[in-house]
Amino acid sequence: MKPLVLTLRHEPQQRLDLSPLVPDRLIRRTAKEIEALDIGTTRIALKVGDMFKVRLGDANSIRFEGGSERFDQVGAKMLAGGAIHVEGDVGAQAGRAMAGGKLTIAGNAGPFAASALAGGEVEIGGDVGDFLGGPLAGEIPGMAGGRVIVRGNAGARAGDRLRRGVIIIEGDAGEDVGSRLIAGTMIVLGAIEGRPGYLMKRGTIALAQTPELGPTFVDCGAFHFGFARVYARSLAAESRGAARLLGQKLRRYAGDTAVYGKGEILTPA
Amino acid sequence: MPQLIRKGVRIDDSFAEAFPMSGTGVVITAPTRKWALQAAHTMTGFATSVIGCGCEAGVDLELSARETPDGRPGVRVLLFAMSQKDAEKQLVNRLGQCVLTCPGTAVFSALAGEQQIKVGDAVRQFGDRWQISKRLNGRRYWRIPVMDGEFLCEGTVGLTTKSVGGGNLLVMGEDWTSTMRATEAAVAAMADVADAIAPFPGGVVRSGSKVGSKYKGMGASTNDAYCPTLYGITTSALDPDIGCVLEIVIDGLTEQAVADAMRAGLKAIVALGPKHGAKRVGAGNYGGKLGPFHYHLKDLLP
């Protein structure tokens, strides 16, 4: 069945809250009902119908034709079984607290993409802003499950307070990737800046390029890790680069010993 | 006993009587096939019969590097016990003593099963808080630091209570050599059947038992009706041309797997013929009142 298509009429004049436009909230709704949903965030009221041309289809799969840096909270709290595709850019908090389903963004995403993700898959074709997967101000854990793949570059502090799940950044990562990591797995194929794994407690950060690590990360030698091979097999379809990195002999740096110190940074040996 | 004849091999119109068991299994991988098999054989060594070993276990299949979760050569081991509790206890003990200790190995669940039993979640404590949990696709793996690197062990493995134990074939021939030739052919054919194992040494048991004994307190004793040296002096089930009887016992994850294994074994025995192999094939049962699963040989013939 064809997806439900929302075609952007023109560049929005204000930031949009697109969190109502998820499959579980649109299923069995008429085009008129969908067009009447509120998506504005300022004093000027804004309905879906003002911004999008709605073409009904199987609401389990939603397609945005056209995107904008002002599209906030796309796919937020999506449940398992849903799918959203954005043919364009999105703004902040894309896939925020998603429980399941699949969100694909062809363009770039803003800050806090996949923030506090709990399940499902998020794939971003372009770059992402700061705090990929991270918690919002005041929240304690960040991403708690699911899988995120960024084909481009990520901003600062990607994977902040990651607790469970896998984040793959195929391009470069900004400053302090994997900061305050609680657990989980991060993979960066490009260059990195700053202090990777700053204050990480547990978890794994695999880096294709060997960075300068501070004295709180301690060299534990190079091995063929069994778990890395299992991950390599599982991730091969989605990211061949990640699979290649994990399939090889890896040097293990344990840390961050400034805190709990049960985490690790893995780099090609 | 009424008999059918296939290519000169006499097939008893009898049935194997089998029982429900709890079945579970693991895939063991290692850097080389040798060490994967070593772990599997060590773990299933003393596991011929639930009576004295607590469980029945054996190698189901060898897996190529392409078929295992971590891309290394592997072995699929199945373990059967009379209860879920016994299966869990035996599996955890055997993994802890035989596989954790075996160089290079990793352990994965071999079946989905309707129940989950804790394996890595029990063995992990060997890591003394250095163990690391990794979750991938809804499955949890434990990384336990050991002296050759890390022991990777899946948190839970599947268990099914719908397993069947006690499928069997009684292979009867003129002498040890020809009977063993037919039995080995049958065991080799059964090895290719997935989800079924033959837990006895090399898949073969020579000391078939009957219920009861002349001695007090012994529940089982030698099956004199099938002992060729007692042919004339006891109520024998044998014929004058039978000088050796070997039994293959089969446990399977499903009723179907046991039937498939017995069918494959029968086919191999019949194909070998009576001249170089077995002259007669029978099956062991207790009159049909004890076990709910009956495998009639006539239904399994090629």
Coordinates of C-alpha atoms in Angstrom, one line a residue:
Chain A
M1 CA 0.0 0.0 0.0
K2 CA 1.1 3.5 -0.7
P3 CA 2.3 5.7 2.2
L4 CA 0.6 8.7 3.5
V5 CA 2.3 11.6 1.8
L6 CA 2.6 15.1 3.3
T7 CA 4.0 17.5 0.7
L8 CA 5.4 20.8 2.0
R9 CA 3.7 23.8 0.4
H10 CA 6.4 26.4 1.3
E11 CA 9.2 27.1 3.7
P12 CA 7.6 27.5 7.2
Q13 CA 7.6 31.0 8.8
Q14 CA 7.9 29.5 12.3
R15 CA 9.2 26.4 13.9
L16 CA 6.9 23.5 13.6
D17 CA 6.1 20.8 16.2
L18 CA 5.6 17.8 14.0
S19 CA 5.2 15.3 16.9
P20 CA 1.5 14.7 16.2
L21 CA 2.4 13.4 12.7
V22 CA 3.3 9.8 13.7
P23 CA 1.7 6.7 12.4
D24 CA -0.1 5.7 15.6
R25 CA -1.7 9.1 15.8
L26 CA -2.8 9.3 12.2
I27 CA -4.1 5.9 11.6
R28 CA -7.9 5.8 10.7
R29 CA -8.0 9.6 10.4
T30 CA -9.4 11.4 7.4
A31 CA -7.5 13.9 5.4
K32 CA -9.6 16.7 6.8
E33 CA -8.9 15.6 10.4
I34 CA -5.2 15.4 9.7
E35 CA -5.2 18.9 8.1
A36 CA -6.8 20.3 11.2
L37 CA -4.0 19.2 13.5
D38 CA -2.1 22.0 15.2
I39 CA 1.6 22.1 14.5
G40 CA 2.4 25.8 15.2
T41 CA 4.7 26.8 18.0
T42 CA 4.0 30.6 18.1
R43 CA 1.0 32.9 18.7
I44 CA 0.2 32.5 15.0
A45 CA -1.9 29.4 14.8
L46 CA -0.8 26.9 12.2
K47 CA -2.5 23.7 11.0
V48 CA -1.1 20.8 9.0
G49 CA -3.3 21.9 6.1
D50 CA -1.6 25.3 6.0
M51 CA 1.8 23.7 5.6
F52 CA 1.2 20.4 3.8
K53 CA -0.8 18.9 1.0
V54 CA -2.1 15.7 2.5
R55 CA -2.5 12.6 0.3
L56 CA -4.0 9.7 2.3
G57 CA -2.4 6.3 2.2
D58 CA -1.3 3.6 4.7
A59 CA -0.7 5.7 7.7
N60 CA 1.8 3.2 9.1
S61 CA 4.2 4.7 6.6
I62 CA 4.4 8.5 6.4
R63 CA 6.4 10.3 3.8
F64 CA 7.3 14.0 4.0
E65 CA 8.0 15.4 0.6
G66 CA 10.3 18.3 1.3
G67 CA 11.9 19.2 4.6
S68 CA 13.1 22.2 6.5
E69 CA 15.5 23.1 9.3
R70 CA 12.3 24.2 11.1
F71 CA 10.8 20.7 11.3
D72 CA 11.1 19.9 15.0
Q73 CA 10.2 16.6 16.7
V74 CA 9.7 14.6 13.6
G75 CA 8.7 11.0 14.5
A76 CA 8.8 11.8 18.3
K77 CA 7.4 8.9 20.4
M78 CA 6.8 6.8 17.4
L79 CA 5.7 3.2 18.3
A80 CA 6.9 -0.1 16.9
G81 CA 5.6 -0.9 13.4
G82 CA 5.6 2.7 12.1
A83 CA 7.8 4.2 9.5
I84 CA 8.5 7.9 8.6
H85 CA 10.6 9.1 5.8
V86 CA 11.6 12.8 5.3
E87 CA 12.8 13.7 1.8
G88 CA 14.7 16.8 3.1
D89 CA 16.1 18.3 6.2
V90 CA 14.7 18.3 9.7
G91 CA 15.2 20.5 12.8
A92 CA 15.7 19.7 16.4
Q93 CA 14.8 16.5 18.3
A94 CA 14.0 14.3 15.3
G95 CA 13.0 10.8 16.6
R96 CA 12.9 12.1 20.1
A97 CA 12.0 9.3 22.6
M98 CA 10.9 7.0 19.8
A99 CA 9.8 3.5 21.1
G100 CA 10.1 1.7 17.8
G101 CA 9.6 1.9 14.1
K102 CA 11.9 3.4 11.6
L103 CA 12.7 7.0 10.9
T104 CA 14.8 7.9 7.8
I105 CA 15.8 11.4 7.0
A106 CA 17.4 12.0 3.6
G107 CA 18.9 15.4 4.5
N108 CA 20.4 16.9 7.7
A109 CA 19.0 16.9 11.2
G110 CA 19.4 19.5 13.9
P111 CA 20.5 19.1 17.5
F112 CA 19.2 16.4 19.8
A113 CA 18.4 14.0 17.0
A114 CA 17.3 10.6 18.4
S115 CA 17.3 12.2 21.8
A116 CA 16.5 9.7 24.5
L117 CA 15.7 7.1 21.9
A118 CA 14.2 4.0 23.5
G119 CA 13.9 1.7 20.5
G120 CA 13.6 1.5 16.7
E121 CA 15.9 2.7 14.1
V122 CA 16.9 6.2 13.0
E123 CA 18.9 6.8 9.9
I124 CA 20.1 10.2 8.8
G125 CA 21.5 10.6 5.4
G126 CA 23.2 14.0 6.0
D127 CA 24.8 15.6 9.1
V128 CA 23.3 16.0 12.6
G129 CA 23.7 18.8 15.1
D130 CA 25.0 18.6 18.7
F131 CA 23.9 16.0 21.3
L132 CA 22.9 13.2 19.0
G133 CA 20.9 10.8 21.2
G134 CA 21.5 12.8 24.3
P135 CA 19.1 13.8 27.0
L136 CA 17.4 17.2 27.2
A137 CA 18.4 19.5 30.0
G138 CA 17.3 18.0 33.3
E139 CA 17.0 14.5 32.1
I140 CA 19.4 11.9 33.4
P141 CA 19.8 9.1 30.9
G142 CA 20.2 9.7 27.2
M143 CA 19.4 7.1 24.5
A144 CA 18.2 3.8 26.1
G145 CA 17.9 1.5 23.1
G146 CA 17.5 1.3 19.4
R147 CA 19.9 2.0 16.6
V148 CA 21.0 5.3 15.0
I149 CA 23.0 5.7 11.8
V150 CA 24.4 9.0 10.6
R151 CA 25.8 8.9 7.2
G152 CA 27.4 12.4 7.4
N153 CA 29.0 14.2 10.3
A154 CA 27.8 14.7 13.9
G155 CA 28.1 17.8 16.1
A156 CA 29.5 18.0 19.5
R157 CA 28.9 15.5 22.3
A158 CA 27.2 12.9 20.2
G159 CA 25.9 10.0 22.3
D160 CA 25.9 12.0 25.5
R161 CA 24.8 9.8 28.4
L162 CA 24.0 6.9 26.0
R163 CA 22.7 4.0 28.1
R164 CA 21.8 1.3 25.7
G165 CA 21.7 0.8 21.9
V166 CA 24.0 1.5 19.0
I167 CA 25.0 4.8 17.4
I168 CA 27.0 4.7 14.2
I169 CA 28.5 7.9 12.8
E170 CA 30.0 7.3 9.4
G171 CA 31.5 10.8 9.0
D172 CA 33.3 12.9 11.5
A173 CA 32.2 13.5 15.1
G174 CA 32.4 16.8 16.9
E175 CA 34.0 17.5 20.3
D176 CA 33.7 15.0 23.1
V177 CA 32.0 12.1 21.4
G178 CA 30.4 9.7 23.8
S179 CA 30.7 12.1 26.7
R180 CA 29.3 10.8 30.1
L181 CA 28.5 7.5 28.4
I182 CA 26.6 5.2 30.8
A183 CA 26.7 2.1 28.6
G184 CA 25.9 1.1 25.0
T185 CA 27.9 1.2 21.8
M186 CA 29.2 4.0 19.6
I187 CA 31.1 3.7 16.4
V188 CA 32.7 6.6 14.6
L189 CA 34.3 6.1 11.2
G190 CA 35.6 9.6 10.6
A191 CA 37.8 12.0 12.4
I192 CA 37.1 13.0 16.0
E193 CA 37.8 16.1 18.1
G194 CA 38.3 16.9 21.8
R195 CA 38.1 14.2 24.4
P196 CA 36.3 11.0 23.3
G197 CA 34.5 9.1 26.0
Y198 CA 34.9 12.0 28.5
L199 CA 33.7 10.8 31.9
M200 CA 32.3 7.6 30.4
K201 CA 31.3 5.0 33.0
R202 CA 30.8 1.9 31.0
G203 CA 30.1 1.1 27.3
T204 CA 32.1 0.9 24.1
I205 CA 33.3 3.5 21.7
A206 CA 34.9 2.2 18.6
L207 CA 36.9 4.7 16.6
A208 CA 38.3 4.1 13.1
Q209 CA 40.9 6.8 13.6
T210 CA 43.1 6.6 16.6
P211 CA 42.8 9.8 18.6
E212 CA 44.9 11.3 21.3
L213 CA 43.5 10.0 24.5
G214 CA 44.0 11.6 27.8
P215 CA 45.8 9.9 30.7
T216 CA 42.6 8.6 32.2
F217 CA 42.3 6.0 29.4
V218 CA 44.7 3.1 29.9
D219 CA 46.0 0.8 27.1
C220 CA 44.9 -2.8 27.6
G221 CA 46.4 -4.4 24.5
A222 CA 45.0 -5.6 21.2
F223 CA 42.7 -8.5 20.6
H224 CA 40.1 -10.0 18.3
F225 CA 37.0 -9.4 20.3
G226 CA 34.2 -12.0 20.0
F227 CA 31.4 -9.5 20.7
A228 CA 32.9 -7.2 18.0
R229 CA 32.6 -10.0 15.5
V230 CA 29.0 -10.5 16.4
Y231 CA 28.3 -6.8 16.1
A232 CA 30.1 -6.7 12.8
R233 CA 27.9 -9.4 11.4
S234 CA 24.8 -7.7 12.7
L235 CA 25.7 -4.3 11.3
A236 CA 27.1 -5.3 8.0
A237 CA 23.9 -4.7 6.1
E238 CA 23.5 -1.2 7.5
S239 CA 27.0 0.1 7.6
R240 CA 29.8 -1.8 5.9
G241 CA 32.4 0.6 7.3
A242 CA 31.3 -0.2 10.9
A243 CA 31.4 -3.9 10.1
R244 CA 34.9 -3.6 8.7
L245 CA 36.1 -1.7 11.8
L246 CA 34.6 -4.2 14.2
G247 CA 35.8 -7.2 12.3
Q248 CA 39.5 -6.4 12.8
K249 CA 41.9 -6.7 15.7
L250 CA 41.2 -3.8 18.1
R251 CA 43.3 -2.1 20.7
R252 CA 41.4 -1.6 24.0
Y253 CA 41.8 1.5 26.1
A254 CA 39.9 1.1 29.4
G255 CA 38.3 4.2 30.9
D256 CA 37.4 6.8 31.8
T257 CA 39.3 6.0 35.0
A258 CA 38.5 9.5 36.2
V259 CA 35.1 8.0 37.0
Y260 CA 33.9 4.4 37.1
G261 CA 36.3 3.3 34.4
K262 CA 34.5 0.1 33.2
G263 CA 34.2 1.5 29.7
E264 CA 36.4 1.1 26.7
I265 CA 37.6 2.9 23.6
L266 CA 38.5 0.5 20.7
T267 CA 40.7 1.5 17.8
P268 CA 42.3 -0.5 15.0
A269 CA 45.4 -2.2 16.3
Chain B
M1 CA 7.1 -61.2 16.1
P2 CA 5.4 -60.4 12.7
Q3 CA 7.9 -59.0 10.4
L4 CA 8.3 -57.0 7.1
I5 CA 11.2 -57.5 4.8
R6 CA 13.0 -54.7 3.0
K7 CA 15.9 -55.7 0.7
G8 CA 16.4 -58.9 2.8
V9 CA 16.4 -57.0 6.1
R10 CA 13.7 -58.2 8.5
I11 CA 11.9 -55.3 10.1
D12 CA 9.9 -56.0 13.3
D13 CA 6.3 -54.8 13.3
S14 CA 7.1 -53.0 16.5
F15 CA 7.5 -49.5 17.8
A16 CA 9.8 -47.3 19.8
E17 CA 8.2 -45.8 22.8
A18 CA 9.4 -42.3 23.7
F19 CA 8.9 -39.7 26.5
P20 CA 8.5 -36.0 26.8
M21 CA 11.7 -34.2 27.8
S22 CA 13.0 -30.6 28.2
G23 CA 15.4 -29.8 25.5
T24 CA 17.8 -27.0 25.1
G25 CA 21.0 -26.3 23.2
V26 CA 23.9 -24.0 22.5
V27 CA 26.1 -23.2 19.6
I28 CA 29.7 -23.3 20.6
T29 CA 32.2 -21.4 18.4
A30 CA 36.0 -21.3 18.5
P31 CA 38.8 -20.0 16.4
T32 CA 39.2 -23.5 14.9
R33 CA 36.9 -26.4 14.3
K34 CA 39.1 -28.5 16.5
W35 CA 38.5 -26.4 19.6
A36 CA 34.8 -26.0 19.0
L37 CA 34.5 -29.8 18.8
Q38 CA 36.7 -30.2 21.8
A39 CA 34.4 -28.0 23.9
A40 CA 31.4 -29.8 22.6
H41 CA 32.7 -33.3 23.2
T42 CA 33.9 -32.3 26.7
M43 CA 30.6 -30.8 27.6
T44 CA 28.6 -33.9 26.3
G45 CA 31.1 -36.5 27.5
F46 CA 29.3 -37.9 30.5
A47 CA 25.8 -37.3 29.3
T48 CA 24.5 -40.6 27.9
S49 CA 21.5 -41.2 30.0
V50 CA 19.4 -39.1 32.4
I51 CA 19.5 -42.0 34.9
G52 CA 23.1 -41.5 35.9
C53 CA 24.3 -38.3 34.2
G54 CA 21.4 -36.0 34.9
C55 CA 20.9 -35.2 31.2
E56 CA 21.4 -36.6 27.8
A57 CA 23.5 -34.5 25.4
G58 CA 25.3 -34.7 22.1
V59 CA 26.5 -32.9 19.1
D60 CA 23.6 -32.1 16.7
L61 CA 25.4 -30.5 13.8
E62 CA 28.7 -28.9 12.9
L63 CA 28.3 -25.4 11.6
S64 CA 30.5 -23.6 9.1
A65 CA 31.9 -20.2 9.8
R66 CA 29.1 -18.7 7.7
E67 CA 26.4 -20.2 9.8
T68 CA 27.5 -19.0 13.2
P69 CA 26.7 -15.6 14.9
D70 CA 30.4 -14.6 15.1
G71 CA 31.7 -16.0 11.9
R72 CA 33.8 -18.8 13.4
P73 CA 33.5 -22.5 13.0
G74 CA 30.9 -23.9 15.4
V75 CA 29.1 -26.9 16.8
R76 CA 25.5 -27.1 17.8
V77 CA 25.0 -29.1 21.0
L78 CA 21.7 -30.3 22.3
L79 CA 20.9 -31.2 25.9
F80 CA 17.9 -33.0 27.2
A81 CA 16.7 -33.6 30.8
M82 CA 13.5 -34.8 32.5
S83 CA 12.6 -31.3 33.8
Q84 CA 13.3 -27.7 33.0
K85 CA 15.1 -27.3 36.3
D86 CA 17.4 -30.3 35.6
A87 CA 18.2 -29.0 32.1
E88 CA 19.1 -25.6 33.4
K89 CA 21.3 -27.0 36.2
Q90 CA 23.1 -29.4 33.9
L91 CA 23.6 -26.8 31.1
V92 CA 25.0 -24.2 33.5
N93 CA 27.3 -26.7 35.2
R94 CA 28.6 -28.1 32.0
L95 CA 29.1 -24.7 30.4
G96 CA 30.9 -23.5 33.4
Q97 CA 33.2 -26.5 33.7
C98 CA 33.7 -27.5 30.1
V99 CA 33.1 -24.6 27.8
L100 CA 34.2 -21.6 29.9
T101 CA 37.4 -23.4 30.5
C102 CA 38.0 -24.4 26.9
P103 CA 40.3 -22.0 25.0
G104 CA 38.8 -19.7 22.5
T105 CA 35.2 -20.6 22.8
A106 CA 32.0 -18.5 22.7
V107 CA 28.5 -19.6 23.4
F108 CA 25.2 -18.7 21.7
S109 CA 21.6 -19.9 22.1
A110 CA 20.8 -22.7 19.7
L111 CA 17.0 -22.5 19.7
A112 CA 14.3 -20.0 20.3
G113 CA 12.2 -22.2 22.6
E114 CA 9.1 -21.2 24.6
Q115 CA 11.1 -20.8 27.8
Q116 CA 14.4 -19.1 28.4
I117 CA 17.0 -20.4 30.8
K118 CA 19.8 -18.3 32.3
V119 CA 23.2 -19.2 31.1
G120 CA 25.5 -16.2 30.6
D121 CA 23.4 -14.5 33.3
A122 CA 24.6 -17.2 35.7
V123 CA 28.2 -17.7 34.4
R124 CA 28.8 -14.0 34.3
Q125 CA 29.7 -13.8 37.9
F126 CA 32.9 -15.6 37.1
G127 CA 33.9 -12.2 35.8
D128 CA 34.1 -10.8 39.3
R129 CA 32.6 -7.5 38.3
W130 CA 34.9 -7.1 35.3
Q131 CA 32.2 -8.7 33.1
I132 CA 30.6 -6.5 30.4
S133 CA 27.0 -6.8 29.2
K134 CA 26.3 -6.1 25.5
R135 CA 22.8 -6.0 24.1
L136 CA 22.2 -6.5 20.4
N137 CA 18.9 -7.0 18.6
G138 CA 17.1 -7.9 21.9
R139 CA 19.7 -10.5 23.0
R140 CA 22.1 -10.0 25.8
Y141 CA 25.7 -11.2 25.6
W142 CA 28.2 -11.3 28.4
R143 CA 31.9 -10.6 27.9
I144 CA 33.8 -12.3 30.7
P145 CA 37.5 -11.6 30.9
V146 CA 39.6 -14.8 30.8
M147 CA 43.2 -15.6 30.4
D148 CA 43.1 -15.9 26.6
G149 CA 41.0 -12.8 26.0
E150 CA 37.2 -12.8 26.5
F151 CA 34.6 -15.5 26.9
L152 CA 31.5 -14.4 25.1
C153 CA 28.3 -16.1 26.4
E154 CA 24.7 -15.3 25.5
G155 CA 22.6 -14.3 28.6
T156 CA 19.8 -16.8 28.1
V157 CA 19.2 -19.8 25.8
G158 CA 15.9 -21.2 24.7
L159 CA 14.3 -24.3 26.1
T160 CA 11.4 -26.3 24.9
T161 CA 9.4 -28.7 26.9
K162 CA 8.1 -30.3 23.8
S163 CA 11.2 -32.4 23.2
V164 CA 11.1 -36.1 22.9
G165 CA 13.6 -38.6 24.3
G166 CA 13.9 -42.3 23.8
G167 CA 13.4 -42.9 20.1
N168 CA 15.4 -46.0 19.3
L169 CA 16.4 -48.7 16.9
L170 CA 17.7 -52.2 17.8
V171 CA 20.1 -53.3 15.1
M172 CA 20.6 -57.0 15.0
G173 CA 23.2 -58.9 12.9
E174 CA 25.2 -62.0 12.7
D175 CA 28.3 -60.8 14.5
W176 CA 29.8 -57.7 16.0
T177 CA 31.5 -56.5 12.9
S178 CA 28.6 -56.6 10.5
T179 CA 26.1 -55.3 13.1
M180 CA 28.4 -52.4 13.9
R181 CA 28.8 -51.7 10.2
A182 CA 25.1 -51.2 9.9
T183 CA 24.8 -49.3 13.2
E184 CA 27.6 -46.9 12.2
A185 CA 25.9 -46.3 8.8
A186 CA 22.7 -45.5 10.6
V187 CA 24.4 -43.1 13.1
A188 CA 26.1 -41.4 10.3
A189 CA 22.8 -40.9 8.5
M190 CA 21.2 -39.6 11.6
A191 CA 24.0 -37.1 12.2
D192 CA 22.7 -35.1 9.2
V193 CA 19.2 -34.8 10.7
A194 CA 18.9 -31.4 12.5
D195 CA 17.4 -31.2 16.0
A196 CA 18.2 -34.8 17.0
I197 CA 21.1 -36.4 18.8
A198 CA 22.2 -39.9 19.7
P199 CA 23.6 -39.4 23.2
F200 CA 25.4 -42.8 23.8
P201 CA 29.1 -43.4 23.0
G202 CA 29.4 -42.8 19.3
G203 CA 25.6 -42.9 19.2
V204 CA 25.5 -46.6 20.1
V205 CA 24.6 -48.5 23.3
R206 CA 25.2 -52.2 23.8
S207 CA 23.7 -52.6 27.2
G208 CA 20.0 -52.3 26.6
S209 CA 18.0 -52.6 29.8
K210 CA 14.7 -54.0 30.9
V211 CA 12.6 -52.6 33.7
G212 CA 13.2 -54.5 37.0
S213 CA 15.8 -56.9 38.3
K214 CA 16.2 -60.0 40.4
Y215 CA 18.2 -57.9 42.9
K216 CA 16.3 -55.7 45.4
G217 CA 16.6 -52.0 44.8
M218 CA 17.7 -52.2 41.2
G219 CA 15.2 -50.5 38.8
A220 CA 16.8 -51.8 35.6
S221 CA 18.9 -54.7 34.5
T222 CA 20.3 -56.2 31.4
N223 CA 17.7 -57.0 28.7
D224 CA 18.2 -60.7 28.7
A225 CA 15.7 -61.2 25.9
Y226 CA 18.2 -59.5 23.5
C227 CA 21.4 -61.0 24.9
P228 CA 22.7 -63.4 22.3
T229 CA 24.7 -65.5 24.8
L230 CA 21.4 -66.3 26.6
Y231 CA 19.5 -67.2 23.4
G232 CA 18.8 -70.8 24.4
I233 CA 18.4 -70.4 28.2
T234 CA 16.0 -67.4 28.5
T235 CA 12.8 -66.3 26.8
S236 CA 14.7 -64.7 23.9
A237 CA 13.4 -62.2 21.4
L238 CA 16.3 -63.2 19.0
D239 CA 16.6 -65.6 16.1
P240 CA 19.2 -68.3 15.6
D241 CA 21.1 -66.1 13.1
I242 CA 21.5 -63.1 15.4
G243 CA 24.8 -62.9 17.3
C244 CA 24.9 -59.2 18.2
V245 CA 22.4 -56.5 19.0
L246 CA 23.3 -52.8 19.2
E247 CA 20.9 -50.0 20.0
I248 CA 20.7 -46.4 18.9
V249 CA 18.8 -44.1 21.2
I250 CA 17.6 -40.8 19.8
D251 CA 16.5 -37.6 21.5
G252 CA 15.0 -34.7 19.5
L253 CA 13.8 -31.2 20.0
T254 CA 10.5 -32.2 18.3
E255 CA 8.5 -35.4 17.7
Q256 CA 9.2 -34.9 14.0
A257 CA 13.0 -34.7 14.5
V258 CA 13.1 -38.1 16.2
A259 CA 10.9 -39.6 13.5
D260 CA 13.2 -38.1 10.8
A261 CA 16.3 -39.5 12.5
M262 CA 14.8 -43.0 12.9
R263 CA 13.7 -42.9 9.2
A264 CA 17.2 -41.9 8.1
G265 CA 18.8 -44.6 10.2
L266 CA 16.4 -47.3 8.9
K267 CA 17.1 -46.2 5.3
A268 CA 20.9 -46.5 5.8
I269 CA 20.5 -50.0 7.4
V270 CA 18.3 -51.3 4.7
A271 CA 20.5 -49.8 2.0
L272 CA 23.5 -51.8 3.4
G273 CA 21.6 -55.0 3.2
P274 CA 21.7 -58.2 5.4
K275 CA 24.9 -59.7 3.8
H276 CA 27.3 -57.1 5.1
G277 CA 25.1 -55.3 7.6
A278 CA 22.1 -56.1 9.9
K279 CA 19.8 -59.0 9.3
R280 CA 17.0 -57.6 11.4
V281 CA 15.9 -54.3 13.0
G282 CA 13.6 -53.9 16.0
A283 CA 12.6 -51.2 18.4
G284 CA 12.3 -51.0 22.2
N285 CA 9.2 -50.3 24.1
Y286 CA 7.5 -51.0 27.4
G287 CA 4.2 -52.1 26.0
G288 CA 3.1 -48.7 25.0
K289 CA 1.7 -47.7 28.4
L290 CA 4.5 -45.5 29.7
G291 CA 5.5 -43.1 26.9
P292 CA 3.1 -41.0 24.9
F293 CA 5.1 -41.1 21.7
H294 CA 5.1 -44.3 19.6
Y295 CA 7.2 -44.6 16.5
H296 CA 6.1 -47.6 14.5
L297 CA 8.9 -49.0 12.3
K298 CA 6.5 -49.8 9.5
D299 CA 5.6 -46.1 9.2
L300 CA 9.3 -45.1 8.9
L301 CA 10.4 -47.6 6.3
P302 CA 12.0 -46.4 3.1

